[in-house]
C-alpha cells in the first residue's frame, strides 16, 4: 500500500502517536493491563516507521539542493593579501 502525505501531515501523525503512546503508558501504570502496554508499543513502532520515512524524505531534499556540500573553492585566511600603507 502506498500513501502520500505532506511533511506536516507526517509530523501531525507522529505527535498524535506520541501522545497516544504516553496516554496508554499512563493507563498501564494505573491498571497494569498488558494490553495498554502493547498498544503503547505499537504506537512507538508506528512512530519509528514514520520518523524513518520522514528523515529519508528530508535527506533526499537536502541532497537535491546540495545542502551540506563543501564549496568547490576554499579560502585560507592566512594567505589573503594584507593591506599595507
Short mmCIF file of N, CA, C and O in Angstrom, two decimals:
data_model
loop_
_atom_site.label_atom_id
_atom_site.label_comp_id
_atom_site.label_asym_id
_atom_site.label_seq_id
_atom_site.Cartn_x
_atom_site.Cartn_y
_atom_site.Cartn_z
N UNK A 1 0.85 -1.16 0.00
CA UNK A 1 0.00 0.00 0.00
C UNK A 1 0.90 1.23 0.00
O UNK A 1 1.92 1.26 0.67
N UNK A 2 0.51 2.23 -0.76
CA UNK A 2 1.27 3.47 -0.83
C UNK A 2 0.36 4.62 -0.43
O UNK A 2 -0.74 4.76 -0.97
N UNK A 3 0.82 5.41 0.52
CA UNK A 3 0.08 6.57 0.98
C UNK A 3 0.99 7.78 0.82
O UNK A 3 2.14 7.75 1.24
N UNK A 4 0.48 8.83 0.23
CA UNK A 4 1.26 10.05 0.07
C UNK A 4 0.78 11.08 1.09
O UNK A 4 -0.40 11.38 1.17
N UNK A 5 1.74 11.59 1.87
CA UNK A 5 1.45 12.58 2.90
C UNK A 5 2.45 13.72 2.78
O UNK A 5 3.58 13.51 2.36
N UNK A 6 2.04 14.90 3.21
CA UNK A 6 2.99 16.01 3.27
C UNK A 6 3.84 15.86 4.53
O UNK A 6 3.50 15.09 5.45
N UNK A 7 4.93 16.61 4.59
CA UNK A 7 5.79 16.57 5.77
C UNK A 7 5.01 16.98 7.02
O UNK A 7 5.17 16.37 8.08
N UNK A 8 4.16 18.00 6.88
CA UNK A 8 3.37 18.46 8.03
C UNK A 8 2.37 17.40 8.49
O UNK A 8 2.14 17.23 9.69
N UNK A 9 1.79 16.68 7.55
CA UNK A 9 0.84 15.62 7.91
C UNK A 9 1.55 14.50 8.66
O UNK A 9 1.02 13.97 9.64
N UNK A 10 2.75 14.16 8.22
CA UNK A 10 3.51 13.12 8.92
C UNK A 10 3.86 13.58 10.32
O UNK A 10 3.72 12.83 11.29
N UNK A 11 4.27 14.84 10.45
CA UNK A 11 4.60 15.38 11.78
C UNK A 11 3.39 15.35 12.69
O UNK A 11 3.49 14.97 13.86
N UNK A 12 2.22 15.71 12.16
CA UNK A 12 0.98 15.68 12.96
C UNK A 12 0.68 14.26 13.42
O UNK A 12 0.31 14.04 14.59
N UNK A 13 0.84 13.30 12.53
CA UNK A 13 0.59 11.90 12.90
C UNK A 13 1.58 11.43 13.97
O UNK A 13 1.21 10.71 14.90
N UNK A 14 2.82 11.86 13.84
CA UNK A 14 3.83 11.45 14.82
C UNK A 14 3.51 12.02 16.21
O UNK A 14 3.67 11.33 17.22
N UNK A 15 3.07 13.26 16.25
CA UNK A 15 2.68 13.88 17.53
C UNK A 15 1.51 13.12 18.14
O UNK A 15 1.49 12.82 19.34
N UNK A 16 0.51 12.78 17.31
CA UNK A 16 -0.65 12.04 17.79
C UNK A 16 -0.24 10.66 18.32
O UNK A 16 -0.71 10.23 19.38
N UNK A 17 0.64 9.98 17.59
CA UNK A 17 1.11 8.66 18.06
C UNK A 17 1.88 8.77 19.36
O UNK A 17 1.72 7.92 20.26
N UNK A 18 2.69 9.80 19.48
CA UNK A 18 3.46 10.00 20.71
C UNK A 18 2.52 10.25 21.89
O UNK A 18 2.69 9.66 22.97
N UNK A 19 1.52 11.09 21.68
CA UNK A 19 0.55 11.37 22.75
C UNK A 19 -0.26 10.13 23.11
O UNK A 19 -0.53 9.87 24.29
N UNK A 20 -0.65 9.37 22.09
CA UNK A 20 -1.41 8.14 22.33
C UNK A 20 -0.57 7.14 23.13
O UNK A 20 -1.06 6.53 24.09
N UNK A 21 0.68 6.98 22.75
CA UNK A 21 1.57 6.07 23.47
C UNK A 21 1.75 6.48 24.92
O UNK A 21 1.72 5.64 25.83
N UNK A 22 1.92 7.80 25.14
CA UNK A 22 2.05 8.29 26.52
C UNK A 22 0.78 8.02 27.33
O UNK A 22 0.86 7.61 28.50
N UNK A 23 -0.39 8.25 26.71
CA UNK A 23 -1.65 8.01 27.40
C UNK A 23 -1.80 6.53 27.77
O UNK A 23 -2.24 6.19 28.87
N UNK A 24 -1.42 5.65 26.84
CA UNK A 24 -1.52 4.21 27.12
C UNK A 24 -0.55 3.78 28.22
O UNK A 24 -0.87 2.91 29.03
N UNK A 25 0.63 4.39 28.27
CA UNK A 25 1.58 4.07 29.35
C UNK A 25 1.02 4.52 30.70
O UNK A 25 1.19 3.82 31.71
N UNK A 26 0.35 5.67 30.72
CA UNK A 26 -0.27 6.14 31.97
C UNK A 26 -1.42 5.22 32.39
O UNK A 26 -1.57 4.90 33.57
N UNK A 27 -2.21 4.78 31.40
CA UNK A 27 -3.29 3.83 31.71
C UNK A 27 -2.71 2.53 32.25
O UNK A 27 -3.26 1.96 33.19
N UNK A 28 -1.62 2.08 31.65
CA UNK A 28 -0.98 0.84 32.11
C UNK A 28 -0.47 1.00 33.54
O UNK A 28 -0.59 0.07 34.36
N UNK A 29 0.05 2.18 33.88
CA UNK A 29 0.56 2.42 35.24
C UNK A 29 -0.55 2.28 36.27
O UNK A 29 -0.31 1.84 37.40
N UNK A 30 -1.77 2.64 35.89
CA UNK A 30 -2.90 2.53 36.81
C UNK A 30 -3.52 1.14 36.80
O UNK A 30 -3.89 0.61 37.85
N UNK A 31 -3.64 0.53 35.63
CA UNK A 31 -4.38 -0.72 35.52
C UNK A 31 -3.50 -1.97 35.51
O UNK A 31 -3.96 -3.06 35.83
N UNK A 32 -2.24 -1.80 35.08
CA UNK A 32 -1.31 -2.94 34.88
C UNK A 32 -1.86 -3.95 33.87
O UNK A 32 -1.51 -5.12 33.89
N UNK A 33 -2.71 -3.45 32.98
CA UNK A 33 -3.25 -4.28 31.89
C UNK A 33 -2.23 -4.30 30.76
O UNK A 33 -1.90 -3.26 30.18
N UNK A 34 -1.72 -5.47 30.44
CA UNK A 34 -0.68 -5.59 29.41
C UNK A 34 -1.15 -5.14 28.04
O UNK A 34 -0.32 -4.77 27.19
N UNK A 35 -2.44 -5.12 27.80
CA UNK A 35 -2.95 -4.66 26.51
C UNK A 35 -2.61 -3.18 26.30
O UNK A 35 -2.29 -2.75 25.18
N UNK A 36 -2.64 -2.40 27.39
CA UNK A 36 -2.27 -0.98 27.30
C UNK A 36 -0.80 -0.83 26.91
O UNK A 36 -0.44 0.02 26.09
N UNK A 37 0.04 -1.63 27.49
CA UNK A 37 1.47 -1.58 27.18
C UNK A 37 1.73 -2.03 25.75
O UNK A 37 2.58 -1.47 25.05
N UNK A 38 0.98 -3.01 25.28
CA UNK A 38 1.12 -3.48 23.90
C UNK A 38 0.72 -2.37 22.92
O UNK A 38 1.41 -2.14 21.92
N UNK A 39 -0.37 -1.67 23.24
CA UNK A 39 -0.80 -0.57 22.37
C UNK A 39 0.21 0.57 22.38
O UNK A 39 0.48 1.18 21.33
N UNK A 40 0.81 0.85 23.52
CA UNK A 40 1.85 1.88 23.60
C UNK A 40 3.04 1.48 22.74
O UNK A 40 3.63 2.31 22.03
N UNK A 41 3.40 0.21 22.78
CA UNK A 41 4.50 -0.28 21.96
C UNK A 41 4.19 -0.22 20.48
O UNK A 41 5.06 0.10 19.66
N UNK A 42 2.95 -0.50 20.12
CA UNK A 42 2.55 -0.40 18.72
C UNK A 42 2.60 1.04 18.23
O UNK A 42 3.02 1.31 17.10
N UNK A 43 2.20 1.97 19.08
CA UNK A 43 2.27 3.39 18.72
C UNK A 43 3.72 3.80 18.51
O UNK A 43 4.04 4.53 17.57
N UNK A 44 4.61 3.31 19.37
CA UNK A 44 6.04 3.62 19.24
C UNK A 44 6.59 3.04 17.93
O UNK A 44 7.36 3.69 17.24
N UNK A 45 6.18 1.82 17.59
CA UNK A 45 6.64 1.19 16.35
C UNK A 45 6.20 2.00 15.14
O UNK A 45 6.99 2.26 14.23
N UNK A 46 4.94 2.42 15.13
CA UNK A 46 4.43 3.25 14.03
C UNK A 46 5.17 4.58 13.96
O UNK A 46 5.52 5.05 12.88
N UNK A 47 5.43 5.18 15.12
CA UNK A 47 6.16 6.44 15.18
C UNK A 47 7.54 6.28 14.55
O UNK A 47 7.97 7.12 13.75
N UNK A 48 8.22 5.19 14.89
CA UNK A 48 9.57 4.94 14.35
C UNK A 48 9.53 4.78 12.83
O UNK A 48 10.41 5.26 12.13
N UNK A 49 8.52 4.08 12.32
CA UNK A 49 8.38 3.89 10.87
C UNK A 49 8.18 5.25 10.18
O UNK A 49 8.80 5.52 9.15
N UNK A 50 7.30 6.07 10.72
CA UNK A 50 7.06 7.39 10.13
C UNK A 50 8.30 8.28 10.23
O UNK A 50 8.64 9.00 9.29
N UNK A 51 8.98 8.22 11.36
CA UNK A 51 10.19 9.01 11.55
C UNK A 51 11.25 8.64 10.51
O UNK A 51 11.87 9.51 9.91
N UNK A 52 11.44 7.35 10.30
CA UNK A 52 12.42 6.89 9.32
C UNK A 52 12.08 7.37 7.92
O UNK A 52 12.95 7.84 7.18
N UNK A 53 10.81 7.29 7.55
CA UNK A 53 10.38 7.74 6.22
C UNK A 53 10.54 9.25 6.09
O UNK A 53 10.98 9.75 5.05
N UNK A 54 10.21 9.98 7.15
CA UNK A 54 10.32 11.43 7.12
C UNK A 54 11.78 11.86 6.98
O UNK A 54 12.10 12.76 6.21
N UNK A 55 12.66 11.21 7.72
CA UNK A 55 14.08 11.56 7.63
C UNK A 55 14.65 11.24 6.25
O UNK A 55 15.44 12.01 5.70
N UNK A 56 14.23 10.13 5.70
CA UNK A 56 14.68 9.75 4.35
C UNK A 56 14.22 10.80 3.34
O UNK A 56 14.99 11.22 2.47
N UNK A 57 12.98 11.26 3.47
CA UNK A 57 12.44 12.29 2.59
C UNK A 57 13.21 13.60 2.75
O UNK A 57 13.62 14.22 1.77
N UNK A 58 13.42 14.01 3.99
CA UNK A 58 14.14 15.26 4.24
C UNK A 58 15.58 15.20 3.73
O UNK A 58 16.10 16.18 3.19
N UNK A 59 16.22 14.06 3.90
CA UNK A 59 17.58 13.91 3.40
C UNK A 59 17.62 13.95 1.87
O UNK A 59 18.57 14.47 1.29
N UNK A 60 16.60 13.39 1.22
CA UNK A 60 16.57 13.42 -0.24
C UNK A 60 16.42 14.85 -0.74
O UNK A 60 17.01 15.22 -1.76
N UNK A 61 15.66 15.66 -0.03
CA UNK A 61 15.52 17.07 -0.40
C UNK A 61 16.85 17.78 -0.20
O UNK A 61 17.30 18.55 -1.05
N UNK A 62 17.50 17.53 0.93
CA UNK A 62 18.79 18.16 1.21
C UNK A 62 19.82 17.77 0.15
O UNK A 62 20.60 18.61 -0.30
N UNK A 63 19.80 16.51 -0.26
CA UNK A 63 20.73 16.06 -1.31
C UNK A 63 20.42 16.75 -2.63
O UNK A 63 21.33 17.12 -3.38
N UNK A 64 19.14 16.91 -2.93
CA UNK A 64 18.74 17.51 -4.21
C UNK A 64 19.17 18.97 -4.32
O UNK A 64 19.53 19.44 -5.39
N UNK A 65 19.14 19.68 -3.19
CA UNK A 65 19.52 21.10 -3.24
C UNK A 65 20.99 21.31 -2.90
O UNK A 65 21.47 22.43 -2.90
N UNK A 66 21.68 20.22 -2.57
CA UNK A 66 23.11 20.32 -2.31
C UNK A 66 23.45 20.80 -0.91
O UNK A 66 24.55 21.29 -0.66
N UNK A 67 22.53 20.69 -0.01
CA UNK A 67 22.76 21.12 1.36
C UNK A 67 23.86 20.28 2.00
O UNK A 67 23.90 19.08 1.86
N UNK A 68 24.76 20.94 2.69
CA UNK A 68 25.83 20.24 3.39
C UNK A 68 27.05 19.96 2.54
O UNK A 68 28.03 19.44 3.03
N UNK A 69 27.00 20.32 1.26
CA UNK A 69 28.16 20.10 0.40
C UNK A 69 29.21 21.16 0.65
O UNK A 69 28.90 22.30 0.98
N UNK A 70 30.45 20.78 0.47
CA UNK A 70 31.55 21.71 0.63
C UNK A 70 31.67 22.57 -0.62
O UNK A 70 31.43 22.10 -1.73
N UNK A 71 32.06 23.83 -0.45
CA UNK A 71 32.24 24.67 -1.63
C UNK A 71 33.40 24.14 -2.49
O UNK A 71 34.29 23.46 -1.99
N UNK A 72 33.35 24.47 -3.77
CA UNK A 72 34.39 23.99 -4.67
C UNK A 72 35.73 24.64 -4.39
O UNK A 72 36.78 24.07 -4.66
N UNK A 73 35.72 25.85 -3.88
CA UNK A 73 36.97 26.53 -3.54
C UNK A 73 36.94 26.88 -2.07
O UNK A 73 35.90 27.14 -1.48
N UNK A 74 38.11 26.87 -1.48
CA UNK A 74 38.23 27.27 -0.09
C UNK A 74 39.25 28.40 0.00
O UNK A 74 40.16 28.51 -0.84
N UNK A 75 39.07 29.21 0.98
CA UNK A 75 39.98 30.34 1.17
C UNK A 75 40.69 30.16 2.50
O UNK A 75 40.06 29.97 3.54
N UNK A 76 42.00 30.23 2.44
CA UNK A 76 42.81 30.18 3.65
C UNK A 76 43.01 31.62 4.11
O UNK A 76 43.64 32.42 3.40
N UNK A 77 42.49 32.00 5.26
CA UNK A 77 42.60 33.40 5.69
C UNK A 77 44.04 33.84 5.92
O UNK A 77 44.35 35.02 5.92
N UNK A 78 44.96 32.91 6.10
CA UNK A 78 46.36 33.26 6.35
C UNK A 78 47.12 33.57 5.06
O UNK A 78 48.23 34.08 5.10
N UNK A 79 46.52 33.28 3.90
CA UNK A 79 47.19 33.57 2.64
C UNK A 79 46.56 34.75 1.93
O UNK A 79 46.96 35.07 0.81
N UNK A 80 45.60 35.42 2.55
CA UNK A 80 44.99 36.59 1.93
C UNK A 80 45.98 37.75 1.93
O UNK A 80 46.78 37.91 2.85
N UNK A 81 45.95 38.56 0.89
CA UNK A 81 46.85 39.73 0.89
C UNK A 81 46.48 40.68 2.02
O UNK A 81 45.32 40.80 2.39
N UNK A 82 47.45 41.32 2.57
CA UNK A 82 47.20 42.27 3.66
C UNK A 82 47.36 43.69 3.14
O UNK A 82 48.06 43.94 2.16
N UNK A 83 46.72 44.60 3.79
CA UNK A 83 46.76 46.00 3.41
C UNK A 83 47.94 46.66 4.10
O UNK A 83 48.06 46.61 5.32
N UNK A 84 48.80 47.26 3.34
CA UNK A 84 49.92 48.00 3.94
C UNK A 84 49.96 49.40 3.34
O UNK A 84 49.63 49.60 2.17
N UNK A 85 50.38 50.35 4.14
CA UNK A 85 50.48 51.73 3.66
C UNK A 85 51.91 52.18 3.70
O UNK A 85 52.73 51.81 4.42
#
